[in-house]
Coordinates of C-alpha atoms and ligand atoms in Angstrom, one line a residue:
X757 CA 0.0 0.0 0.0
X758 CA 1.1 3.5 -0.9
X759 CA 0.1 6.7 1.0
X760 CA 1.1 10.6 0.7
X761 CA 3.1 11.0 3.5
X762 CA 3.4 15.0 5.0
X763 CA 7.0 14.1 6.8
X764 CA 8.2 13.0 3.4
X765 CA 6.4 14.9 0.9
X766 CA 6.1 12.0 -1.5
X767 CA 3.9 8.8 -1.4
X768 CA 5.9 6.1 0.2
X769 CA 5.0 2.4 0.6
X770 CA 3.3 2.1 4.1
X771 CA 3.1 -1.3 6.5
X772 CA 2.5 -1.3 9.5
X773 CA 5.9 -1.3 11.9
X774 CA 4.9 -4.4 14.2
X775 CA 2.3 -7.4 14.3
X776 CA 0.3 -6.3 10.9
X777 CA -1.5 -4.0 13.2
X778 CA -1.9 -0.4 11.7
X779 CA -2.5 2.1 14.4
X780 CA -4.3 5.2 13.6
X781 CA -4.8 8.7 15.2
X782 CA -7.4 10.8 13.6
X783 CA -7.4 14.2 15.2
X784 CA -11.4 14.4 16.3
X785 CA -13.8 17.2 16.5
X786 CA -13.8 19.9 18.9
X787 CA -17.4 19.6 20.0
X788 CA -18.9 23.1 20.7
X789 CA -21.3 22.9 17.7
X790 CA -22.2 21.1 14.8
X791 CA -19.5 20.0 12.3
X792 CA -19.9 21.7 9.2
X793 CA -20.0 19.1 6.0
X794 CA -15.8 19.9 5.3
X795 CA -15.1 18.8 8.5
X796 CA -17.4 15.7 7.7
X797 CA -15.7 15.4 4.3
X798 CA -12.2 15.0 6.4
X799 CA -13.4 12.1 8.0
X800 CA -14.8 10.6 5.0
X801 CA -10.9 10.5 4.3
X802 CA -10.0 9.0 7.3
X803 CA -12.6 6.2 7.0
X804 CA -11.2 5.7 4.0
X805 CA -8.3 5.4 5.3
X806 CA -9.1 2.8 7.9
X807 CA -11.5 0.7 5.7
X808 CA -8.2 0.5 3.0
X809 CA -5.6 -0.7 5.6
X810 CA -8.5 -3.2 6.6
X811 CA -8.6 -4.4 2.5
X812 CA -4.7 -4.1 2.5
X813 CA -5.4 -7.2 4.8
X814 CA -4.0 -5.3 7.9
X815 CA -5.8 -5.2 11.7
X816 CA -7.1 -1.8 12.7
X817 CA -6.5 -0.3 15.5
X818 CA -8.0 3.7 15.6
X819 CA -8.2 6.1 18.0
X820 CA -9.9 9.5 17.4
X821 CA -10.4 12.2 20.1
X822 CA -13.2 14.3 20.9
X823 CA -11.9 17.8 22.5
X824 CA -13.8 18.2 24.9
X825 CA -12.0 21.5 27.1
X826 CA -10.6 24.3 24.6
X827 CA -11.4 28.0 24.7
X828 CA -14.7 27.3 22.5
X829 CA -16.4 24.4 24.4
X830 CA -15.6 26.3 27.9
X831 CA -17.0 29.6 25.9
X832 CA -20.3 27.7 24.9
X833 CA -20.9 25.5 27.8
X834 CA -20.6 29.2 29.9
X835 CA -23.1 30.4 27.5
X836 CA -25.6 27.3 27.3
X837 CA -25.7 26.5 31.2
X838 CA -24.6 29.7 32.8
X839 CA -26.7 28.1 36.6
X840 CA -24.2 25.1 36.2
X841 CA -21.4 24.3 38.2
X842 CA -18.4 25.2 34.8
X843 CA -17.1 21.5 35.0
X844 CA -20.9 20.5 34.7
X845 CA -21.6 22.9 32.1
X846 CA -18.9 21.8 29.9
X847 CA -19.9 17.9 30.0
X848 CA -23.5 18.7 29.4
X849 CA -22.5 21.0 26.7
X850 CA -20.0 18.7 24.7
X851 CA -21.6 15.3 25.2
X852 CA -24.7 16.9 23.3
X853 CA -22.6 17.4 20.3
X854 CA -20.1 14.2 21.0
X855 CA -23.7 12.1 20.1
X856 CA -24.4 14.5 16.9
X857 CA -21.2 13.9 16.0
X858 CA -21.4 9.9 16.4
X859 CA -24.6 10.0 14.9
X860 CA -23.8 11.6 11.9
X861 CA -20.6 9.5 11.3
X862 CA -22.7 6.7 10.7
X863 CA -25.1 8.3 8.5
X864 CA -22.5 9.2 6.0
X865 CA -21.4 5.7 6.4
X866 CA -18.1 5.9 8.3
X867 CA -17.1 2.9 10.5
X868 CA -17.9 4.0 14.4
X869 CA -18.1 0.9 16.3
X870 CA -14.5 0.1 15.2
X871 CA -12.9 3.6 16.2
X872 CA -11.8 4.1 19.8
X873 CA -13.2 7.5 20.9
X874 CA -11.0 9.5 23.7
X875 CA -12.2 12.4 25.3
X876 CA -9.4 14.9 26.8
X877 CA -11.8 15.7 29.9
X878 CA -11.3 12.0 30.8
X879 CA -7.0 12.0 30.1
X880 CA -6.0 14.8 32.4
X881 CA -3.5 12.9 34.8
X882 CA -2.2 11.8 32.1
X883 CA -1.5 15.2 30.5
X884 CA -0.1 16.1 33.5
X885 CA 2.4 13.4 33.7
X886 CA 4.2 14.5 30.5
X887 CA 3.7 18.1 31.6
X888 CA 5.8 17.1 34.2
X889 CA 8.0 15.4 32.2
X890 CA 8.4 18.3 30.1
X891 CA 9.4 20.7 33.0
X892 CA 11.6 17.9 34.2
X893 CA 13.4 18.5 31.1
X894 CA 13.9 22.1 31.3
X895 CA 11.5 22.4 28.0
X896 CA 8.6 23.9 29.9
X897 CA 8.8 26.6 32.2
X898 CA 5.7 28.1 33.9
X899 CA 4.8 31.9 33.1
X900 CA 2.2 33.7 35.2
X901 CA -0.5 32.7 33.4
X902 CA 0.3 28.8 33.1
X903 CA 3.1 26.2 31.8
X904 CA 4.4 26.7 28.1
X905 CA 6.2 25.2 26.1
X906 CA 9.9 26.3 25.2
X907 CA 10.4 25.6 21.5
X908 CA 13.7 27.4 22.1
X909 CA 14.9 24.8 25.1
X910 CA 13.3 21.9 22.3
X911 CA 15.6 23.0 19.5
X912 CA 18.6 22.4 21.3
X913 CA 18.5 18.7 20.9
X914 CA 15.4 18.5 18.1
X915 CA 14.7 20.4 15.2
X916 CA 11.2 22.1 15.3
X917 CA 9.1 22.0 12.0
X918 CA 10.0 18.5 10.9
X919 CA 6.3 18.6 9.3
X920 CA 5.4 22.2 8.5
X921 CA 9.2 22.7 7.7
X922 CA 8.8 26.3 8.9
X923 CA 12.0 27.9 9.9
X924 CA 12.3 29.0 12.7
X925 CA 13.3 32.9 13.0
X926 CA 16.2 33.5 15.2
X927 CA 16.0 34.6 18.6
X928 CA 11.7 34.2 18.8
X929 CA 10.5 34.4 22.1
X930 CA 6.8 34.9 21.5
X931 CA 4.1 33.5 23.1
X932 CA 0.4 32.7 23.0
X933 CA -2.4 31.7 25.1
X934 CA -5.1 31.1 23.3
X935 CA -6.5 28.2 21.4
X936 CA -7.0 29.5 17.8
X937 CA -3.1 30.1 16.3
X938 CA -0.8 32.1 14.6
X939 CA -0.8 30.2 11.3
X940 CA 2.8 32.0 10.3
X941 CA 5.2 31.9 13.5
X942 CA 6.2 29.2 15.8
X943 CA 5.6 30.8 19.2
X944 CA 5.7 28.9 22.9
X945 CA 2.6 27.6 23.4
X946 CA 0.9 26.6 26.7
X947 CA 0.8 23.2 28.0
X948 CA -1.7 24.0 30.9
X949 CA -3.9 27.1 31.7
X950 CA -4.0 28.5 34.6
X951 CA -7.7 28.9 36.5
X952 CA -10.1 31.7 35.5
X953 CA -12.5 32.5 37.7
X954 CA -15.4 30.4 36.1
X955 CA -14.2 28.0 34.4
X956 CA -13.3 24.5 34.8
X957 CA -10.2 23.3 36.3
X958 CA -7.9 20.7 37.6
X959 CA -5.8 20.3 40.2
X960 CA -2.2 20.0 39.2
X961 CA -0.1 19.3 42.1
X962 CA 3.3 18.8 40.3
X963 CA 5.7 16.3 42.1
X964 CA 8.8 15.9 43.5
X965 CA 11.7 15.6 40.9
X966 CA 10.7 18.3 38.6
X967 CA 11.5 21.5 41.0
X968 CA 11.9 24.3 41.2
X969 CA 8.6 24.1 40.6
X970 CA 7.5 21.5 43.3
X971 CA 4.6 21.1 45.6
X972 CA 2.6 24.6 44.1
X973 CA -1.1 23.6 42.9
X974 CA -0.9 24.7 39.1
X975 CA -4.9 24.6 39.2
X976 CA -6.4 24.8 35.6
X977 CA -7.2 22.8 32.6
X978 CA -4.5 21.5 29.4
X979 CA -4.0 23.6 26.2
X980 CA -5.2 21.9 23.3
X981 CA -2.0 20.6 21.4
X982 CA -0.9 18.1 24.6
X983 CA -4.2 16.2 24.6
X984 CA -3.6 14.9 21.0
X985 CA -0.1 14.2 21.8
X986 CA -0.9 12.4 25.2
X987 CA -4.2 10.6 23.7
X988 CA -2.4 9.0 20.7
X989 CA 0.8 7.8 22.0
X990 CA -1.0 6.4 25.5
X991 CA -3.2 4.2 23.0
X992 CA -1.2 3.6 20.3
X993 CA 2.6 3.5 21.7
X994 CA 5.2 5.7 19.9
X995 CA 6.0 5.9 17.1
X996 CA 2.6 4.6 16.2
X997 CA 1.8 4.4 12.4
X998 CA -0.6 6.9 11.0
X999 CA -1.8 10.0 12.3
X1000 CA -4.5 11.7 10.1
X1001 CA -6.2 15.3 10.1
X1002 CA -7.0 17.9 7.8
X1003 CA -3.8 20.5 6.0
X1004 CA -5.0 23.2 8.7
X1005 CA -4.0 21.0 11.1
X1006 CA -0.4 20.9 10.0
X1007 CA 0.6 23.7 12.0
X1008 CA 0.9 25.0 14.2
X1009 CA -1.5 21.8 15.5
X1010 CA 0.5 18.7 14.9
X1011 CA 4.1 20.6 14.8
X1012 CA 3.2 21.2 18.7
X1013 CA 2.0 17.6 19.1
X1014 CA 5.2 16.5 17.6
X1015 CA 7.5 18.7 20.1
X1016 CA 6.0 17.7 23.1
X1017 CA 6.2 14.0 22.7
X1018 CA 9.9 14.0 21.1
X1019 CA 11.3 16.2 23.4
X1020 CA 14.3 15.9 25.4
X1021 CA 14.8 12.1 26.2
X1022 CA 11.4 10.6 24.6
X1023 CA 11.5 8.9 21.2
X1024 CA 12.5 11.1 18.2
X1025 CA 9.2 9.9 16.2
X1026 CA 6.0 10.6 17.2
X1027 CA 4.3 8.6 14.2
X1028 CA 5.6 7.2 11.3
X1029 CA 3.1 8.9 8.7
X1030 CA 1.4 11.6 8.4
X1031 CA -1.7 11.7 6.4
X1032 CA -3.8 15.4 5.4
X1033 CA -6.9 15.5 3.7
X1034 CA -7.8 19.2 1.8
X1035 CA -10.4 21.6 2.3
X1036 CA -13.8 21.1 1.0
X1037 CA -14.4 24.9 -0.9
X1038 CA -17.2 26.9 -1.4
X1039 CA -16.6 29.4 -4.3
X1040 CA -12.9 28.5 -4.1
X1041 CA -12.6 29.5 -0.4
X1042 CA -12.3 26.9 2.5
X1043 CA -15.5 26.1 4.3
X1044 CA -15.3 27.8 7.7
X1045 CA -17.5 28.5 10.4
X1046 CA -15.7 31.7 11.0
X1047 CA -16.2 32.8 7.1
X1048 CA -20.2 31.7 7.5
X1049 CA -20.0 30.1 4.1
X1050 CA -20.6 26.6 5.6
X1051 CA -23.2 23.7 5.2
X1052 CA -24.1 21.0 7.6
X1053 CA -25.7 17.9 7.3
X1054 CA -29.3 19.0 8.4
X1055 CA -28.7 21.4 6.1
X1056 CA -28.1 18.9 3.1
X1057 CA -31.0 16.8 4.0
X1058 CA -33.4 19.3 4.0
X1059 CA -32.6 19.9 0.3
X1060 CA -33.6 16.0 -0.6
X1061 CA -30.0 14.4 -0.4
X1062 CA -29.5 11.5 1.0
X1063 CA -25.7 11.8 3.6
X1064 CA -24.4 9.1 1.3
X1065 CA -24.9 11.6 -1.8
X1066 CA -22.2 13.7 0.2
X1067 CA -20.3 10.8 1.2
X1068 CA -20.1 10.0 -2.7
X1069 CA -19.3 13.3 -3.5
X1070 CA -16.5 13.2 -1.1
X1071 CA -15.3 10.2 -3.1
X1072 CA -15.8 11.5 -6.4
X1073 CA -12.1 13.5 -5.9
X1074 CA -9.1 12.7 -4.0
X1075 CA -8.6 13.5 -0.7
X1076 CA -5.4 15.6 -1.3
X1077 CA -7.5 17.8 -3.8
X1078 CA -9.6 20.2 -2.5
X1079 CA -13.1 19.9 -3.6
X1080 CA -16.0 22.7 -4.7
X1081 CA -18.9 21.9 -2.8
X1082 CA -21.7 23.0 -5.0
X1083 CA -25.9 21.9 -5.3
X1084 CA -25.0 20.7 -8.9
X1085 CA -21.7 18.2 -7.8
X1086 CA -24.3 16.9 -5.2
X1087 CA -26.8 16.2 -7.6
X1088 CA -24.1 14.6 -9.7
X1089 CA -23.3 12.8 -7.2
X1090 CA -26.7 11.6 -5.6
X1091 CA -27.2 10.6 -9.8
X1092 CA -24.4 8.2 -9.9
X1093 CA -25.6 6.7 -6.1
X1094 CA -28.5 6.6 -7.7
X1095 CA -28.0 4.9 -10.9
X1096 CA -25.6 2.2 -8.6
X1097 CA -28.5 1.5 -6.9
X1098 CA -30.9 0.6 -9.5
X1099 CA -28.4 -2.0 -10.5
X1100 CA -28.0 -3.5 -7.1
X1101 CA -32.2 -3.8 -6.7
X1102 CA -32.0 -6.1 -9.9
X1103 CA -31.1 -9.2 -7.7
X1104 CA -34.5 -8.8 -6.6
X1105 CA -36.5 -9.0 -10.0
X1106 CA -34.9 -11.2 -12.5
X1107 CA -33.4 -14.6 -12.3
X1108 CA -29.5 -15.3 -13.0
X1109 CA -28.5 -15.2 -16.4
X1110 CA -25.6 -17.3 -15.4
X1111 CA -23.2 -15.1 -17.5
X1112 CA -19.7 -16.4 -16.6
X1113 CA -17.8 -13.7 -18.7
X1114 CA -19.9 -11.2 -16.0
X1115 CA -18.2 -12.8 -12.9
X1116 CA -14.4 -12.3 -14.8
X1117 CA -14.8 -8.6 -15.6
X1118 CA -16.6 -7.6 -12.5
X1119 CA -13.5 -9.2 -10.5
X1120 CA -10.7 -7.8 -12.8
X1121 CA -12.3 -4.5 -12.0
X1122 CA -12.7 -5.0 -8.6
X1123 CA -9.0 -5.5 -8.8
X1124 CA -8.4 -2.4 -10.4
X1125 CA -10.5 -0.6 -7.9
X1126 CA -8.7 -2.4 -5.0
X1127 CA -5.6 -1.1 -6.8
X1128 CA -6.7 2.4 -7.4
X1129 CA -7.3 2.4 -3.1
X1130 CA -4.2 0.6 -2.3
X1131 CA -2.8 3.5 -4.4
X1132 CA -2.6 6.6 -2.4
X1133 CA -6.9 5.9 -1.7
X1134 CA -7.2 7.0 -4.9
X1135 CA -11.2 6.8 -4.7
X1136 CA -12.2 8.6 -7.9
X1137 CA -10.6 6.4 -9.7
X1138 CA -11.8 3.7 -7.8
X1139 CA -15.0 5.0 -8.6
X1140 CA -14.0 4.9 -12.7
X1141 CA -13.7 0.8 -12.3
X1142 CA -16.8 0.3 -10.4
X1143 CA -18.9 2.7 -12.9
X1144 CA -17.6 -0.1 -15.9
X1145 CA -18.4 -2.5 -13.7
X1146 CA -22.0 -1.3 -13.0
X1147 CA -22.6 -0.9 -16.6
X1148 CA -22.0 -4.3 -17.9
X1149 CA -25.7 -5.3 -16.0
X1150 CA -28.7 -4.7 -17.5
X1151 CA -32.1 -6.5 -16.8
X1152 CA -31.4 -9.3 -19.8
X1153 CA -28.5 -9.9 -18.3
X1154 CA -27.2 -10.6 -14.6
X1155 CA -24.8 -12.6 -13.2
X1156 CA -25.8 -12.7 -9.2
X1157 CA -23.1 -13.8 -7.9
X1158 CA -20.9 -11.1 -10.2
X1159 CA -23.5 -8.4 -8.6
X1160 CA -23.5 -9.6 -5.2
X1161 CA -19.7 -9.7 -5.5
X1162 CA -19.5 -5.9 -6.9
X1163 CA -22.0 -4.9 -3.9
X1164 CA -20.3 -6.4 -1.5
X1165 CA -16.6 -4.2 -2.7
X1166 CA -18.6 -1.1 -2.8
X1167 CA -19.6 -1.3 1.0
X1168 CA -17.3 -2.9 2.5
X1169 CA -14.6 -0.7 1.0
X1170 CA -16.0 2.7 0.2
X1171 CA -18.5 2.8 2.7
X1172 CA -21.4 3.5 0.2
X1173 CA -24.2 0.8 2.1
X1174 CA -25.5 -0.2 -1.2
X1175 CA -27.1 -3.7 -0.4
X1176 CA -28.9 -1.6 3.0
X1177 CA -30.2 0.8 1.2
X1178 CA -31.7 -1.1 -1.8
X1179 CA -33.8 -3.6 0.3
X1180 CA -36.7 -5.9 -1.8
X1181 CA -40.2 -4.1 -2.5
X1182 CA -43.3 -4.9 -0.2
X1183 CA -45.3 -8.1 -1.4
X1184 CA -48.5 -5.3 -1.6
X1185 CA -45.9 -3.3 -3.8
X1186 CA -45.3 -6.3 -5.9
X1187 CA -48.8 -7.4 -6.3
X1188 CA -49.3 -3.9 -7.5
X1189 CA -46.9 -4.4 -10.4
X1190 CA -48.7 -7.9 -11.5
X1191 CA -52.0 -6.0 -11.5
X1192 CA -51.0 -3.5 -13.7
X1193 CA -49.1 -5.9 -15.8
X1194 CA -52.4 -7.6 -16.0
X1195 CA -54.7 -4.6 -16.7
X1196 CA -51.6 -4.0 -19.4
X1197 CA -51.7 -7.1 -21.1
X1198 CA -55.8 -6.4 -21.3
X1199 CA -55.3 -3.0 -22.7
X1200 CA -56.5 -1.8 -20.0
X1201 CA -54.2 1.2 -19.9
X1202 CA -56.5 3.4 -17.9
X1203 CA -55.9 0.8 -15.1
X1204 CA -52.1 -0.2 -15.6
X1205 CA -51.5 3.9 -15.8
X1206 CA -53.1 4.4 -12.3
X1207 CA -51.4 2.2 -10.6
X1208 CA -47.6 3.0 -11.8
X1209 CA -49.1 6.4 -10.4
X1210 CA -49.8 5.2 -7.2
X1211 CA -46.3 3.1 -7.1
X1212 CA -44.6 6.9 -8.2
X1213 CA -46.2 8.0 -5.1
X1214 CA -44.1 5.3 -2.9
X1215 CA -41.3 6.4 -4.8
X1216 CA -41.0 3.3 -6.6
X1217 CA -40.8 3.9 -10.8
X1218 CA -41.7 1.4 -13.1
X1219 CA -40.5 0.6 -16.5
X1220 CA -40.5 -1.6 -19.5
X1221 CA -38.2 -3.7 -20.5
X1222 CA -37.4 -6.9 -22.7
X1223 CA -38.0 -9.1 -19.6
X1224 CA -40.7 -7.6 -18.2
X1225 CA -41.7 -4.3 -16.2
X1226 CA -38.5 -3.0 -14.2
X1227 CA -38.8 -1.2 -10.7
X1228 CA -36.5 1.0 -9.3
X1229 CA -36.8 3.3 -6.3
X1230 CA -35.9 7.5 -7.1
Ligands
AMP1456 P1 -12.1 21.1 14.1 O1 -13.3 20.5 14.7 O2 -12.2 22.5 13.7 O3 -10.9 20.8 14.9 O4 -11.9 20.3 12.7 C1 -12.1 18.9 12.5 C2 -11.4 18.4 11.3 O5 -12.0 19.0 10.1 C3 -9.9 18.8 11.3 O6 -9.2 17.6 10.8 C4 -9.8 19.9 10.2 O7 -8.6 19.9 9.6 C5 -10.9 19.5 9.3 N1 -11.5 20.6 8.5 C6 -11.9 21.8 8.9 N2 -12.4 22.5 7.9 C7 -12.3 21.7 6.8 C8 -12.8 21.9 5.4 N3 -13.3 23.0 4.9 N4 -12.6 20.8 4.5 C9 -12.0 19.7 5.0 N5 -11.6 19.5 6.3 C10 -11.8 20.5 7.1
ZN1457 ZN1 -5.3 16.8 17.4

């Protein structure tokens, strides 16, 4: 298998580095609100991803987190429950969207029940120990508003920017304290956050062995880069294999998470690969809550689409394009799902044409579409071999094991739950279609009309064909 790999800047061959056992960090949502559809469409990639290592014939093991304690989540859960105790406020606030999130996950078919969720609320001790670790080392050093990182102390025995490969600028000794970045400069950044009146907070009773700072409560709550850093590597050992996230994310997100688990004495990798998905656009620009050009999935499915329409639009380009979300590439999108579809409800309606030459090309195509994945998860390409695979069937002439076989590729691996979502007609439904082929055979077109009428109101379409009358759902 081949994959695009950030550190490298070039698609290298990937296996996993013990026990065929990939191990995957996807950087998770921060849940103060809904996701928009591009942070959807980023893990679409991921899912991707994990269902492509699974047909690379690897074991799975992924671990995404939810953060749960930022500036934002404290921000809205101060707003939503201002009677609450703040630790209270922020649980109640962010477990409401951690179950959106879930939710959603599944309906545009990514794989849930085989991801390990972490929430940082529920990591804090350990936080703290490499916190400690960290000022041990003489690479943090506590300022009077909490405990940041020295990327100046970390350069003297690592090279910062081994991702971003941003150079540093001599002699910077900025700082920040807040959770949304600098996207330019590499500044210290804080580890842990001192307590503001009103918001939730930890104790932090740092230990012997890592003085001068000793026996001082440092009460407060962790900055956001340590909880991915301390989240992955506790699950997944270091260096683990993949860790995944959208090009934002590159820095100064993951350059941070990098530094604070390679510092000093610890390992000098912090994963072996590092895989970015682009931005899903809307009139060229990235979708962004904070440029109010976004669309979530609510939003989507009020218009008519089905989430797997966007999930197939998300497939129709690669993930390391970025992508114009517009009505019309949805509807292109929903028409190929669609059409897909209509093939797969043929096992339903008309008996096997036992077509061997059907069962050879549908599996050298599968083969070109396991290819196509095992190729950088090349999905629109994929998506090219299963299209010439969907159009050798037509109702004269099926092959069900060659279908069932083509089905079976297109959910396993791409996540599309065709055979779900193309389930047989209701016996009243199909004693409908005999009537009317009855009243049809009679002439009796005033009849046979009135009922396809009634089916079109169930959403189920009828037409003609060499074997017979055809349904299909719209
Ligand atoms: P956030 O909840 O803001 O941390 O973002 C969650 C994930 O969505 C991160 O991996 C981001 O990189 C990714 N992301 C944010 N905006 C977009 C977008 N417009 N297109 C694709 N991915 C995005
Ligand atoms: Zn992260």
């Amino acid at each position: 298998m081949r994959l695009y790999n950030t550190l490298t800047k070039k698609v290298d061959d990937f296996a996993p580095s013990n026990d065929n056992i990939a191990r995957v960090y996807s950087c998770g949502p921060t849940v103060y609100n809904h996701a928009h559809i591009g942070n959807l469409s980023s893990y679409v990639a991921s899912d991707i991803l994990h269902r492509t290592l699974k047909l690379a014939g690897y074991n799975v093991q992924r671990v995404m987190n939810f953060t749960d304690v930022d500036d934002k989540t404290i921000r809205g859960s101060a707003a939503a429950f201002p009677d609450l105790d703040p630790m209270d406020a922020l649980i109640e606030f962010t477990s409401q969207y951690e179950e959106i999130f879930r939710r959603e996950m599944r309906e545009i078919g990514n794989l849930v029940d085989e991801v390990q969720f972490a929430r940082a609320t529920e990591n804090i001790p350990e936080m703290q120990w490499l916190i400690t670790e960290l000022l041990r080392m003489g690479i943090a050093y506590v300022a009077d508003d909490g405990i940041y990182f020295s990327i100046a102390e970390y350069s003297k025995t690592r090279k910062y920017g081994q991702l971003s490969k941003i150079e540093l600028a001599s002699e910077t000794k900025s700082r920040i304290n807040n959770d949304e970045y600098d996207k330019d400069t590499a500044a210290d950044f804080a580890l842990w956050k001192s307590e503001k009146v009103g918001e939730p907070a930890w104790d932090f009773v740092i230990p012997q062995g890592a003085e001068p700072y000793g026996v001082q409560n440092f009460r407060g709550r962790p900055g956001w880069h340590i909880e991915c850093s301390v989240m992955s590597v506790d699950n997944l050992g270091q260096p683990f294999d993949i860790h995944t996230g959208g090009v934002d994310l590159i820095f100064p997100h993951h350059e941070n998470e990098i530094a604070q688990i390679t510092a000093g004495d610890r390992p000098e990798m912090m994963a072996n690969f590092f895989v970015h998905n682009e931005h899903l656009l809307v009139d060229g620009k990235k979708m962004a809550k904070s440029a109010n050009n976004f669309y979530t999935l609510p939003d989507i499915v009020a218009k008519g689409y089905d989430p797997l329409d966007f999930r197939m639009l998300v497939l129709q380009s690669h993930y390391r394009k970025s992508t114009n979300f517009s009505w019309e590439n949805l509807a292109a999108a929903q028409n190929r799902r669609r059409n897909w579809r209509n093939i797969a409800e043929l096992r339903w309606q008309v008996v096997d044409s036992g077509d061997d030459g059907q069962t050879e090309i549908v599996n050298d195509l599968l083969n070109q579409a396991k290819e196509a994945l095992l190729d950088d998860l090349d999905t629109p390409q994929a998506l090219k071999h299963l299209d010439a695979a969907i159009e050798i069937f037509a109702p004269s002439n099926v092959n069900h094991l060659a279908l069932d076989n083509l089905i079976r590729f297109v959910d396993d691996h791409l996540g599309l739950r065709i055979a779900e979502s193309t389930p047989d007609i209701s016996d009243e439904q199909k004693s409908l279609i005999t009537q009317r082929q009855t009243a049809r055979d009679n002439k009796n077109f005033e009849t046979s009309d009135k009922i396809r009428d009634e089916l079109l109101e169930q959403g189920i379409e009828i037409k003609d064909s060499s074997v017979g009358s055809i349904w299909s759902r719209k």
